[in-house]
Short mmCIF file of C-alpha atoms in Angstrom, two decimals:
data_model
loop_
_atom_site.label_atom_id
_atom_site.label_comp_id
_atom_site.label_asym_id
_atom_site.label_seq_id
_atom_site.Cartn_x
_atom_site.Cartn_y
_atom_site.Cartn_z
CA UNK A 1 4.69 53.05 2.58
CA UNK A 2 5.06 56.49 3.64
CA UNK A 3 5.08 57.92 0.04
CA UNK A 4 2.35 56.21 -1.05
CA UNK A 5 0.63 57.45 1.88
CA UNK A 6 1.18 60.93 0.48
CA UNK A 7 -0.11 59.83 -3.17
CA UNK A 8 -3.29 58.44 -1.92
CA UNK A 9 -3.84 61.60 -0.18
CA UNK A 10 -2.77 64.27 -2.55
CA UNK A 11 -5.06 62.02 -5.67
CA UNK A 12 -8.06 63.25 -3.10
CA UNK A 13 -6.97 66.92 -3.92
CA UNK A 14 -6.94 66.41 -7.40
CA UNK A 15 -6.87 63.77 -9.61
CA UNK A 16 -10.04 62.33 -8.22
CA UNK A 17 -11.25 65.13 -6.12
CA UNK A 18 -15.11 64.33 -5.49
CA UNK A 19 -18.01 65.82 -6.73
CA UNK A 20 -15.78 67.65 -9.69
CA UNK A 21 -13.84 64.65 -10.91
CA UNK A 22 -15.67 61.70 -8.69
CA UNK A 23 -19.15 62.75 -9.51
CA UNK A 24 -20.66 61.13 -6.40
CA UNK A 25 -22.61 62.25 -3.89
CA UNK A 26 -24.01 65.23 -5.20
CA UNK A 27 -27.53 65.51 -3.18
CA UNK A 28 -25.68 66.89 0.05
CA UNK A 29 -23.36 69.28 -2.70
CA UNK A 30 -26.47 70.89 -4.19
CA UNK A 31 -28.28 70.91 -1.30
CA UNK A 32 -26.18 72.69 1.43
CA UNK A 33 -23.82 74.83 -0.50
CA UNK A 34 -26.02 78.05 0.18
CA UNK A 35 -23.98 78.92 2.82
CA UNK A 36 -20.04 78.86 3.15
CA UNK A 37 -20.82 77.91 7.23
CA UNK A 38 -23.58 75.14 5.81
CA UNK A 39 -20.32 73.79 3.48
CA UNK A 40 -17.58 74.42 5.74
CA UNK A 41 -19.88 72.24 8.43
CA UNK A 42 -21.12 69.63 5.70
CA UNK A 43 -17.83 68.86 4.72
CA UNK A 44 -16.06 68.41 7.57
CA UNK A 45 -18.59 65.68 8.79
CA UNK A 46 -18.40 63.88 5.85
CA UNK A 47 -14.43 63.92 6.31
CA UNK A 48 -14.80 62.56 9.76
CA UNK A 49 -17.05 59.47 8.85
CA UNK A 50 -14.67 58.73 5.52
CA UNK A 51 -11.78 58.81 7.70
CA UNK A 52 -13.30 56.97 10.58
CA UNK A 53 -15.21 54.35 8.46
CA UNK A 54 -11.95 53.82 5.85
CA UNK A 55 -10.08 53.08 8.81
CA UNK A 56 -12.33 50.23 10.40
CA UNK A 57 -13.49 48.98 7.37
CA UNK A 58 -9.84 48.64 6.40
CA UNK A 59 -9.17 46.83 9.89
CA UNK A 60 -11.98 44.50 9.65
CA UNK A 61 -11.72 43.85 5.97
CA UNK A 62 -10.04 40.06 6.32
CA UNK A 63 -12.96 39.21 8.99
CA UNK A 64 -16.25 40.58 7.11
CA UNK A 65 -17.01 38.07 5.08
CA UNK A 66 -17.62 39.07 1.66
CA UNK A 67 -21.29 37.83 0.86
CA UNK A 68 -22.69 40.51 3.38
CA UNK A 69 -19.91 42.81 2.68
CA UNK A 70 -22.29 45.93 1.92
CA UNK A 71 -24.26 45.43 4.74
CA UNK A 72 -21.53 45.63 7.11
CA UNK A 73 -20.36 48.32 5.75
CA UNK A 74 -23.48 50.51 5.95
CA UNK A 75 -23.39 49.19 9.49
CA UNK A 76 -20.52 50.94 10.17
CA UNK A 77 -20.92 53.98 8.38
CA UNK A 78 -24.24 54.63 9.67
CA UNK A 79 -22.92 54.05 13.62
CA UNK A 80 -20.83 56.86 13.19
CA UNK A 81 -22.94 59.21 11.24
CA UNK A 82 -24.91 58.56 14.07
CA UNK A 83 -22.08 59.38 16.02
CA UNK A 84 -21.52 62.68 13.92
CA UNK A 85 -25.23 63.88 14.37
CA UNK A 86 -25.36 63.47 17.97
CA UNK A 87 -22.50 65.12 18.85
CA UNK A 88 -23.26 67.77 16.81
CA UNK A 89 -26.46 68.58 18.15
CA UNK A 90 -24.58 68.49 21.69
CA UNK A 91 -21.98 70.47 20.86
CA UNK A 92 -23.02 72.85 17.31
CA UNK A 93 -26.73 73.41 17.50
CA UNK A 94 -27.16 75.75 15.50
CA UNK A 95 -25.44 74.08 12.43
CA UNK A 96 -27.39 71.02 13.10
CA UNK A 97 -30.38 73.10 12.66
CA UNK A 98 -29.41 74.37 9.39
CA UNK A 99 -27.65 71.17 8.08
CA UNK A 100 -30.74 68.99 8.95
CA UNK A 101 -31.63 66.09 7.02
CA UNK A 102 -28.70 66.10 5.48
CA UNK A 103 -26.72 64.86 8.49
CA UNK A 104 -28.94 61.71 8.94
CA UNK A 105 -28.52 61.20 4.56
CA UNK A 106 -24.59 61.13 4.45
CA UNK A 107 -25.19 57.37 5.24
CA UNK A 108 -26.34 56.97 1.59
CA UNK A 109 -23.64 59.69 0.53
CA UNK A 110 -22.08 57.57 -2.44
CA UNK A 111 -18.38 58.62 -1.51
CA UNK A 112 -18.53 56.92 1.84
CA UNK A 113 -19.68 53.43 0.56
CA UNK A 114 -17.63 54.25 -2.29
CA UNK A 115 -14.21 54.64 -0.59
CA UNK A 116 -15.44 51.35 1.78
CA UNK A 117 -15.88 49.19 -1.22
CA UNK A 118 -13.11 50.70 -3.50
CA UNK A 119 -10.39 51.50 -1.34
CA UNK A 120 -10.65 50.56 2.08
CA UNK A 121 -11.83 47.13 1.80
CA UNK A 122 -8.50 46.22 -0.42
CA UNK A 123 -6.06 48.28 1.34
CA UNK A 124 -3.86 49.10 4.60
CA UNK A 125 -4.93 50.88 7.47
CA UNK A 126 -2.77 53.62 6.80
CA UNK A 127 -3.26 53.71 3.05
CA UNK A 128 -6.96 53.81 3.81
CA UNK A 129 -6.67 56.77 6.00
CA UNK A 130 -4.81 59.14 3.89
CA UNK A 131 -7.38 58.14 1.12
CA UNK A 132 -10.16 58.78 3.31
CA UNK A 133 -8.37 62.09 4.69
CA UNK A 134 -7.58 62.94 1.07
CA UNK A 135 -11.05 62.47 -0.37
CA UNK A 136 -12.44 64.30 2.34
CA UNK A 137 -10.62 67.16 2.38
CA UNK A 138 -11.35 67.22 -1.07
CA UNK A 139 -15.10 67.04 -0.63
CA UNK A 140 -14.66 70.13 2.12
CA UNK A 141 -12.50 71.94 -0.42
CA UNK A 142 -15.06 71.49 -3.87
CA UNK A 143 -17.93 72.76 -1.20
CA UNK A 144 -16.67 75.61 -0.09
CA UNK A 145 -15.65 76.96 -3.11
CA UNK A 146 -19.21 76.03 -5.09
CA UNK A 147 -20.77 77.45 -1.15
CA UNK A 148 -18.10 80.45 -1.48
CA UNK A 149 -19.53 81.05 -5.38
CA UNK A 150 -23.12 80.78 -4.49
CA UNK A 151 -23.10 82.95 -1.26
CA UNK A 152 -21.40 86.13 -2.70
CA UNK A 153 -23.87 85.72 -5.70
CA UNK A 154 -27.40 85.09 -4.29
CA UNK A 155 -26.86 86.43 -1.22
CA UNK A 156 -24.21 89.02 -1.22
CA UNK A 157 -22.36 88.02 2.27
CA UNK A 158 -19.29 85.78 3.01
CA UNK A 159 -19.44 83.96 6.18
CA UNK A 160 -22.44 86.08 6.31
CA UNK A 161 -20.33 89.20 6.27
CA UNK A 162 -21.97 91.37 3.37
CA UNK A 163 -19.45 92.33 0.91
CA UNK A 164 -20.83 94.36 -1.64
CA UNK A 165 -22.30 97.08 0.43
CA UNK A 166 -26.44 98.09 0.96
CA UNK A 167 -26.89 99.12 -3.35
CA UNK A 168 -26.30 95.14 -4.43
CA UNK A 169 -29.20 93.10 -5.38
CA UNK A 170 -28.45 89.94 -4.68
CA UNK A 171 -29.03 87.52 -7.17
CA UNK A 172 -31.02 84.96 -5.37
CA UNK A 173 -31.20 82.50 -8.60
CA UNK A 174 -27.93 81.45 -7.39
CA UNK A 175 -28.86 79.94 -4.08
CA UNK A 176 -32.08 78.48 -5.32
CA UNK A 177 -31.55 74.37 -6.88
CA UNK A 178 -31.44 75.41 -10.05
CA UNK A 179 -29.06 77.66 -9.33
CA UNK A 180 -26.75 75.10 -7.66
CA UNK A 181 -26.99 72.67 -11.26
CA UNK A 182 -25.92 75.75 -13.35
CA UNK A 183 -23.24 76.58 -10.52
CA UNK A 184 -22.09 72.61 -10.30
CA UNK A 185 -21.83 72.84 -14.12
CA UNK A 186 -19.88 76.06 -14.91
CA UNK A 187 -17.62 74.44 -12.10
CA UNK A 188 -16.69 71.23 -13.69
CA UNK A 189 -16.67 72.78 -16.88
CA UNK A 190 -13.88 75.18 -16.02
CA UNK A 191 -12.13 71.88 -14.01
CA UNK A 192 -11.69 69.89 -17.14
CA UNK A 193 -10.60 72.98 -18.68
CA UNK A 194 -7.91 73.32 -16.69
CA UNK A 195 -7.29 69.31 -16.59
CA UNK A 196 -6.91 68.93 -20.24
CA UNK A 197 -3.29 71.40 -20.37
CA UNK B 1 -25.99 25.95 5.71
CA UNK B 2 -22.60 26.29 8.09
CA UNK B 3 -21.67 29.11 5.68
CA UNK B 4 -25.52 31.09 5.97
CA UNK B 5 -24.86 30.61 10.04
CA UNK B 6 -21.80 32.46 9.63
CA UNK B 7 -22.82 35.36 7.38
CA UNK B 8 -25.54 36.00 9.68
CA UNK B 9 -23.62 35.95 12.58
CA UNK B 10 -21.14 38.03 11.08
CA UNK B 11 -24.03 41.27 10.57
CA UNK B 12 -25.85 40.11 14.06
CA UNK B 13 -22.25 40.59 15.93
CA UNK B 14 -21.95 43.94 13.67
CA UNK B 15 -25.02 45.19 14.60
CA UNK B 16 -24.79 44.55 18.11
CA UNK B 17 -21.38 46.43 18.62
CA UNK B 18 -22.97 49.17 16.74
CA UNK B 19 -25.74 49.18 18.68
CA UNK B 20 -23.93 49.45 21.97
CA UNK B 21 -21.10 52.15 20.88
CA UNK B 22 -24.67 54.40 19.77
CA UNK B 23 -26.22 53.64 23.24
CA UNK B 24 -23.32 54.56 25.19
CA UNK B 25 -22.30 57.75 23.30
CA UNK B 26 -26.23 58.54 23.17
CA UNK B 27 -26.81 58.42 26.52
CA UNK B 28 -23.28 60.59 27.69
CA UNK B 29 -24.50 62.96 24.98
CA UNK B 30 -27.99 63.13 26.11
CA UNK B 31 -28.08 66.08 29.10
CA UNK B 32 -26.41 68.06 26.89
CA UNK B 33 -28.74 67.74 23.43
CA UNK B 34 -31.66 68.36 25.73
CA UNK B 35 -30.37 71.74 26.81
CA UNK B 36 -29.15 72.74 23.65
CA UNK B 37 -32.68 72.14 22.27
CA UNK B 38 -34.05 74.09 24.85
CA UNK B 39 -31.95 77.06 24.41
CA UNK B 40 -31.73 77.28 21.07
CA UNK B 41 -35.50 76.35 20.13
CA UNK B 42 -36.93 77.50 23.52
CA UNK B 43 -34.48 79.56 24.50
CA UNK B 44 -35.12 83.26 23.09
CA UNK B 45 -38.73 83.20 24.03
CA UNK B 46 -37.66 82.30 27.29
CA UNK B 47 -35.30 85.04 27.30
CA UNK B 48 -37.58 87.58 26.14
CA UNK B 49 -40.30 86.71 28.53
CA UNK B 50 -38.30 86.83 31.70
CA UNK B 51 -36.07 89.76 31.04
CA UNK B 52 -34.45 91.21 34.14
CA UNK B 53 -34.59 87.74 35.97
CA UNK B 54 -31.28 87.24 38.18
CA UNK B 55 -31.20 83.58 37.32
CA UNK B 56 -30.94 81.18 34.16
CA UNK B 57 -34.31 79.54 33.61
CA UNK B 58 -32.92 77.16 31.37
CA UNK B 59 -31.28 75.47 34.43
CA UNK B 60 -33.19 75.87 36.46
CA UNK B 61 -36.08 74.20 35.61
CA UNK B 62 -39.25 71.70 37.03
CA UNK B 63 -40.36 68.38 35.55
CA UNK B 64 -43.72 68.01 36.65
CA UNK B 65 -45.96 64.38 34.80
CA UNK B 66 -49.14 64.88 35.35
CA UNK B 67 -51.26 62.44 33.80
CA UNK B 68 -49.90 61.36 30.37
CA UNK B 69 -48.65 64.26 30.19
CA UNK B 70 -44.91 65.77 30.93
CA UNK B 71 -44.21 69.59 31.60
CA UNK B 72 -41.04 71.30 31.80
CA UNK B 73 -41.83 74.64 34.08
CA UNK B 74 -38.89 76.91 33.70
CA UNK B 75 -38.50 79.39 37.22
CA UNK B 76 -37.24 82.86 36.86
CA UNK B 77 -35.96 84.21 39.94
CA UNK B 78 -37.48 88.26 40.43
CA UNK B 79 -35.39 90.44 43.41
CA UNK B 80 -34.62 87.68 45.14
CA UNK B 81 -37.76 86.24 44.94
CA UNK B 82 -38.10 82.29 42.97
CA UNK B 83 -41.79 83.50 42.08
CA UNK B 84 -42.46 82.90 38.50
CA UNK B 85 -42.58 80.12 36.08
CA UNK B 86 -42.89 79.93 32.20
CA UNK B 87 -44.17 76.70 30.06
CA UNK B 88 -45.24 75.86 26.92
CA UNK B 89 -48.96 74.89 25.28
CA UNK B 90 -50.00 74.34 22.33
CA UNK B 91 -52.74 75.81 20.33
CA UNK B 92 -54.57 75.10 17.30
CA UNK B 93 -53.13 77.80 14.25
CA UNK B 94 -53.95 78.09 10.54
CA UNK B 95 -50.96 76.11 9.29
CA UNK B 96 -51.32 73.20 12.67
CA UNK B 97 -49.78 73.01 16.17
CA UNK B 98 -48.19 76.96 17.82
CA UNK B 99 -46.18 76.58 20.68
CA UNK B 100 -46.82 79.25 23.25
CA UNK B 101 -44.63 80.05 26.09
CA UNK B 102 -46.84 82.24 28.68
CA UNK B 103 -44.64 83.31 31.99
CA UNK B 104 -46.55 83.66 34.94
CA UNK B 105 -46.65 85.38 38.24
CA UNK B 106 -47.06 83.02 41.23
CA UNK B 107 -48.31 85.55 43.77
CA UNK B 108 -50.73 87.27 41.44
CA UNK B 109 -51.68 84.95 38.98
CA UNK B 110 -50.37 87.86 36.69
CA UNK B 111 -48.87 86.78 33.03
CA UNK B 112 -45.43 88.63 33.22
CA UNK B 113 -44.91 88.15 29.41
CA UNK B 114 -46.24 85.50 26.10
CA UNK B 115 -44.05 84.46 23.22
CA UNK B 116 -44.39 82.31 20.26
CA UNK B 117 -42.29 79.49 20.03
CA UNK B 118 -42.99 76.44 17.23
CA UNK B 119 -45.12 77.59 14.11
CA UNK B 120 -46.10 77.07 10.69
CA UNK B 121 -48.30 79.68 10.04
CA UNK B 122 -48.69 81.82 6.65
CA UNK B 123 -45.12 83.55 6.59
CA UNK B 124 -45.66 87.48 6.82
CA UNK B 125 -49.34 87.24 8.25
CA UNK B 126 -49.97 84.32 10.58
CA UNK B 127 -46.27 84.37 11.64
CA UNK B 128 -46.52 87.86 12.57
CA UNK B 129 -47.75 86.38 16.53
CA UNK B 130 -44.04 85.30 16.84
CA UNK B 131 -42.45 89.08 15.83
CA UNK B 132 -44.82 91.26 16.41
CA UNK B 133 -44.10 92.18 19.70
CA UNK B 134 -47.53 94.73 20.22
CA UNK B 135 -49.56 91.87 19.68
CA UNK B 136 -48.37 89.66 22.42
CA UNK B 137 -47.82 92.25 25.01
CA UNK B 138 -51.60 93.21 25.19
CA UNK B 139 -51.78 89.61 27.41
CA UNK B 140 -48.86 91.04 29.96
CA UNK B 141 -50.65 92.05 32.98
CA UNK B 142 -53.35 90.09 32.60
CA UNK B 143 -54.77 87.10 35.11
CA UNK B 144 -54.18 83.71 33.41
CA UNK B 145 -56.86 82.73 34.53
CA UNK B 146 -59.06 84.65 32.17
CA UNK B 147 -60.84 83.56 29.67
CA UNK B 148 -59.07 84.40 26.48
CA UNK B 149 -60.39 85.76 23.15
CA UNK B 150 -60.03 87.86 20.07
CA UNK B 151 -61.96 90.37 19.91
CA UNK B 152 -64.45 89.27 17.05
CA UNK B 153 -65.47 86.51 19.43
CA UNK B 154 -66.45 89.04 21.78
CA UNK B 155 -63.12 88.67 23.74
CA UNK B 156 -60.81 91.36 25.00
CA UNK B 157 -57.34 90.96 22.28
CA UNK B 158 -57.29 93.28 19.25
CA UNK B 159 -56.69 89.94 16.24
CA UNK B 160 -53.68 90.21 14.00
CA UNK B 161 -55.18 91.84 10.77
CA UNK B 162 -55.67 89.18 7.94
CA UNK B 163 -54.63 86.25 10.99
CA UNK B 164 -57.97 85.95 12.86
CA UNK B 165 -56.88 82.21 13.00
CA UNK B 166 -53.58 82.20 14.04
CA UNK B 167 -54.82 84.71 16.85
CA UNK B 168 -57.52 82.59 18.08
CA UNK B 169 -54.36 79.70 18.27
CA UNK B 170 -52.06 81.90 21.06
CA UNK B 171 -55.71 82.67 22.95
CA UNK B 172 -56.25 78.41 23.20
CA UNK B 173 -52.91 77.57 23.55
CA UNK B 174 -53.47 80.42 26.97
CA UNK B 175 -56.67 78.87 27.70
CA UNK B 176 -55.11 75.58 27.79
CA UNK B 177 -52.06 77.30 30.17
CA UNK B 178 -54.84 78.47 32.32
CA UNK B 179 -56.51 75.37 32.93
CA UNK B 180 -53.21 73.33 33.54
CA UNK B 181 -51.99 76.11 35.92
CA UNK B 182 -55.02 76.00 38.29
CA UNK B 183 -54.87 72.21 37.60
CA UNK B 184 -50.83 72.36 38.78
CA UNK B 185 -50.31 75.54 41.12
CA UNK B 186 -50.34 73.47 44.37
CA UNK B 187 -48.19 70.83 43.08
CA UNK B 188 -45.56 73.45 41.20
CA UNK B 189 -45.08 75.59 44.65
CA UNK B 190 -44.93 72.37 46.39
CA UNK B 191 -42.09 71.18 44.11
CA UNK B 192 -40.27 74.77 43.85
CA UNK B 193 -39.74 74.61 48.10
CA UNK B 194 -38.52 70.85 47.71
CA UNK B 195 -36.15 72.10 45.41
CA UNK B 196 -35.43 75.12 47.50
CA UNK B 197 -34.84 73.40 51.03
#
C-alpha cells in the first residue's frame, strides 16, 4: 500500500503532470501565471481542494450513488472552494484581490472533477490522497515555472524583485494572453522533448 | 420510482451538509473578511486622510442606519481628543459610481482631508482625483457644509484638466457628505459618547 502510495504521487510529478502532460484546466494556467505570487497562490488552492475533495469523494464513493455521481461531486468540490475563497479573503487579501474570479472558477477547473471521477471515485482513501497531493503539487510546480518564465520576460521582476536592472525593457508580449499560448506551447514542446529520450 | 426517491435524496442530504459546513465557516470567517475589506480597499485613504491620529480608525468605527441606508463612520482620535470622523459617498464620475472618503472635523465642521476610494474613471486623466494629491487637498480646510463646485460651474475647485467630469463626481459625492452630515451630526456625537461612557 505504502509504495503505491508513493507511485500515485510521484506519476503527479511527471508522468501525468497537469497542464503539460494532462492538458486540463488550462483557463486558470493562462490566466494567472503573470505573476510568480499569482501562481505560487493559484496553485496551492487548487492543491488544497484536489486533496480535500479526492479524499471525501474517495470516502463517500460506495454511498453516492452513481446516477447523480457528477452532481455530488461538484457538490463537494464547490463547498470547499468555497471554503478556499473565504478563508482567503480572511486571511490573504491581497492575493484574493489579484487572483479574483479565478478562485470562484476552480469549481469548473477540469483536474478537480477529473481526479473525482478518474481516481478518487475507484480508489482508497490513501491512494486518493497521494494522487490528489501528487497532481497538485504538480499543477503548483508547471505554474510557477510558466509564472517564473513569463514574469522575468514581460515584466522584468521575480517575486517582484527586478532582476535585470533600470536599462531592460520589459517585454510585455509575454504577460499579455497571447503571450501565455506561445509561452504554454514552447513549454510542452520542450516537455515532450525531453519525454521522448 | 423507489430508486428516483433515493437519488434525490442522496444530492438533497449532499447539499444540505454542504450548505451547513459553508454557513458555519462563513459566519466564523465573517468579522474578519469585513475588516480585511476595509483595510485593504478602504484602508489607505483612510490612512492618508487621518494622518497623525493616535488611534486605528479601522477599529474603531460607528454603524449608524439611517433610513435604507447603512453608514460606517470611522473616528480618528486628535491629542486626545475622539473629534473626527471619516465616511464614504458616492458621486456620479465619467466611467459610473467614485467612492469618496471626506474626514471631518466635529468641532468646526472643518474637512481635515478627501480621498478617492472606488473608481473607474479614464486611466491617466479621470483617475488622476485618486493620485493627484494637489487636487484633493484644495477641499482640506474647508466647511463641509459648503456648497461644492468646479470652477467652470462658477464654484470655488480648480477641475482636473481634460476631467471636468470626474471633478464634478468628488464635488457631489461632498455635496452628498454634506447633506448626510447635517442630516447625522446629532445622532453621530450622540453615538460616539455611548460608545465612550
Amino acid at each position: 500500500m505504502a509504495k503505491t502510495a508513493v507511485q500515485e504521487f510521484t506519476k503527479g510529478l511527471w508522468a501525468e503532470i497537469p497542464p503539460f502532460r494532462l492538458v486540463l484546466g488550462l483557463c486558470p494556467v493562462l490566466a494567472v501565471t503573470k505573476t510568480v505570487e499569482n501562481g505560487i497562490g493559484m496553485g496551492v488552492a487548487t492543491t488544497f481542494v484536489l486533496i480535500c475533495s479526492n479524499i471525501l469523494i474517495s470516502l463517500l464513493r460506495n454511498v453516492i450513488p452513481k446516477k447523480v455521481r457528477i452532481a455530488c461531486f461538484i457538490v463537494v468540490i464547490a463547498t470547499f472552494v468555497t471554503v478556499v475563497e473565504l478563508v482567503m479573503q480572511a486571511f490573504a487579501y491581497p492575493l484574493f484581490l489579484k487572483l479574483g474570479i479565478f478562485i470562484p472558477l476552480i469549481v469548473v477547473n477540469c483536474i478537480v472533477l477529473g481526479r473525482a471521477e478518474a481516481f478518487a471515485a475507484k480508489n482508497g482513501v490513501v491512494a486518493s490522497f497521494a494522487d490528489g497531493l501528487g497532481i497538485g503539487v504538480g499543477f503548483t510546480l508547471s505554474l510557477t515555472a510558466l509564472a517564473i518564465v513569463r514574469e522575468i520576460l514581460g515584466n522584468g521582476t521575480f517575486y517582484d524583485i527586478p532582476v535585470f536592472g533600470p536599462t531592460f525593457e520589459p517585454f510585455s508580449f509575454m504577460v499579455q494572453a497571447p503571450g501565455a499560448f506561445v509561452c504554454l506551447g514552447l513549454m510542452l514542446c520542450i516537455m515532450n522533448m525531453l519525454g521522448k529520450k | 420510482m423507489r430508486e428516483m426517491l433515493k437519488l434525490f435524496i442522496a444530492v438533497v442530504v449532499f447539499s444540505c451538509l454542504s450548505g451547513g459546513v459553508l454557513a458555519a465557516i462563513q459566519n466564523v470567517t465573517k468579522e474578519r473578511i469585513e475588516y480585511q475589506q476595509l483595510k485593504f480597499v478602504k484602508g489607505p485613504t483612510i490612512k492618508n486622510i487621518m494622518e497623525g491620529c493616535s488611534n486605528d480608525p479601522l477599529i474603531d468605527r460607528l454603524r449608524i442606519v439611517d433610513e435604507a441606508r447603512e453608514m460606517h463612520l470611522f473616528i480618528g482620535e486628535f491629542e486626545g481628543k475622539r473629534n473626527t470622523v471619516a465616511f464614504e459617498t458616492f458621486g456620479k464620475g465619467f466611467g459610473g459610481a467614485m467612492g469618496v472618503i471626506v474626514g471631518v472635523n466635529l468641532e468646526n465642521d472643518e474637512i481635515i482631508g478627501v480621498g478617492v476610494t472606488t473608481h473607474s474613471e479614464t486611466p491617466g486623466v479621470g483617475s488622476k482625483a485618486k493620485t493627484d494629491p494637489d487636487f484633493t487637498a484644495q477641499f482640506k480646510g474647508l466647511s463641509i457644509l459648503d456648497p461644492f463646485k468646479v470652477k467652470t460651474d462658477g464654484g470655488q475647485i480648480d477641475a482636473l484638466s481634460g476631467a471636468t467630469i470626474s471633478s464634478r463626481g468628488v464635488c457631489g459625492a461632498l455635496v452628498e457628505a454634506g447633506e448626510i452630515y447635517k442630516k447625522l451630526k446629532p445622532t453621530i456625537i450622540e453615538k460616539m459618547k455611548e460608545k465612550q461612557g
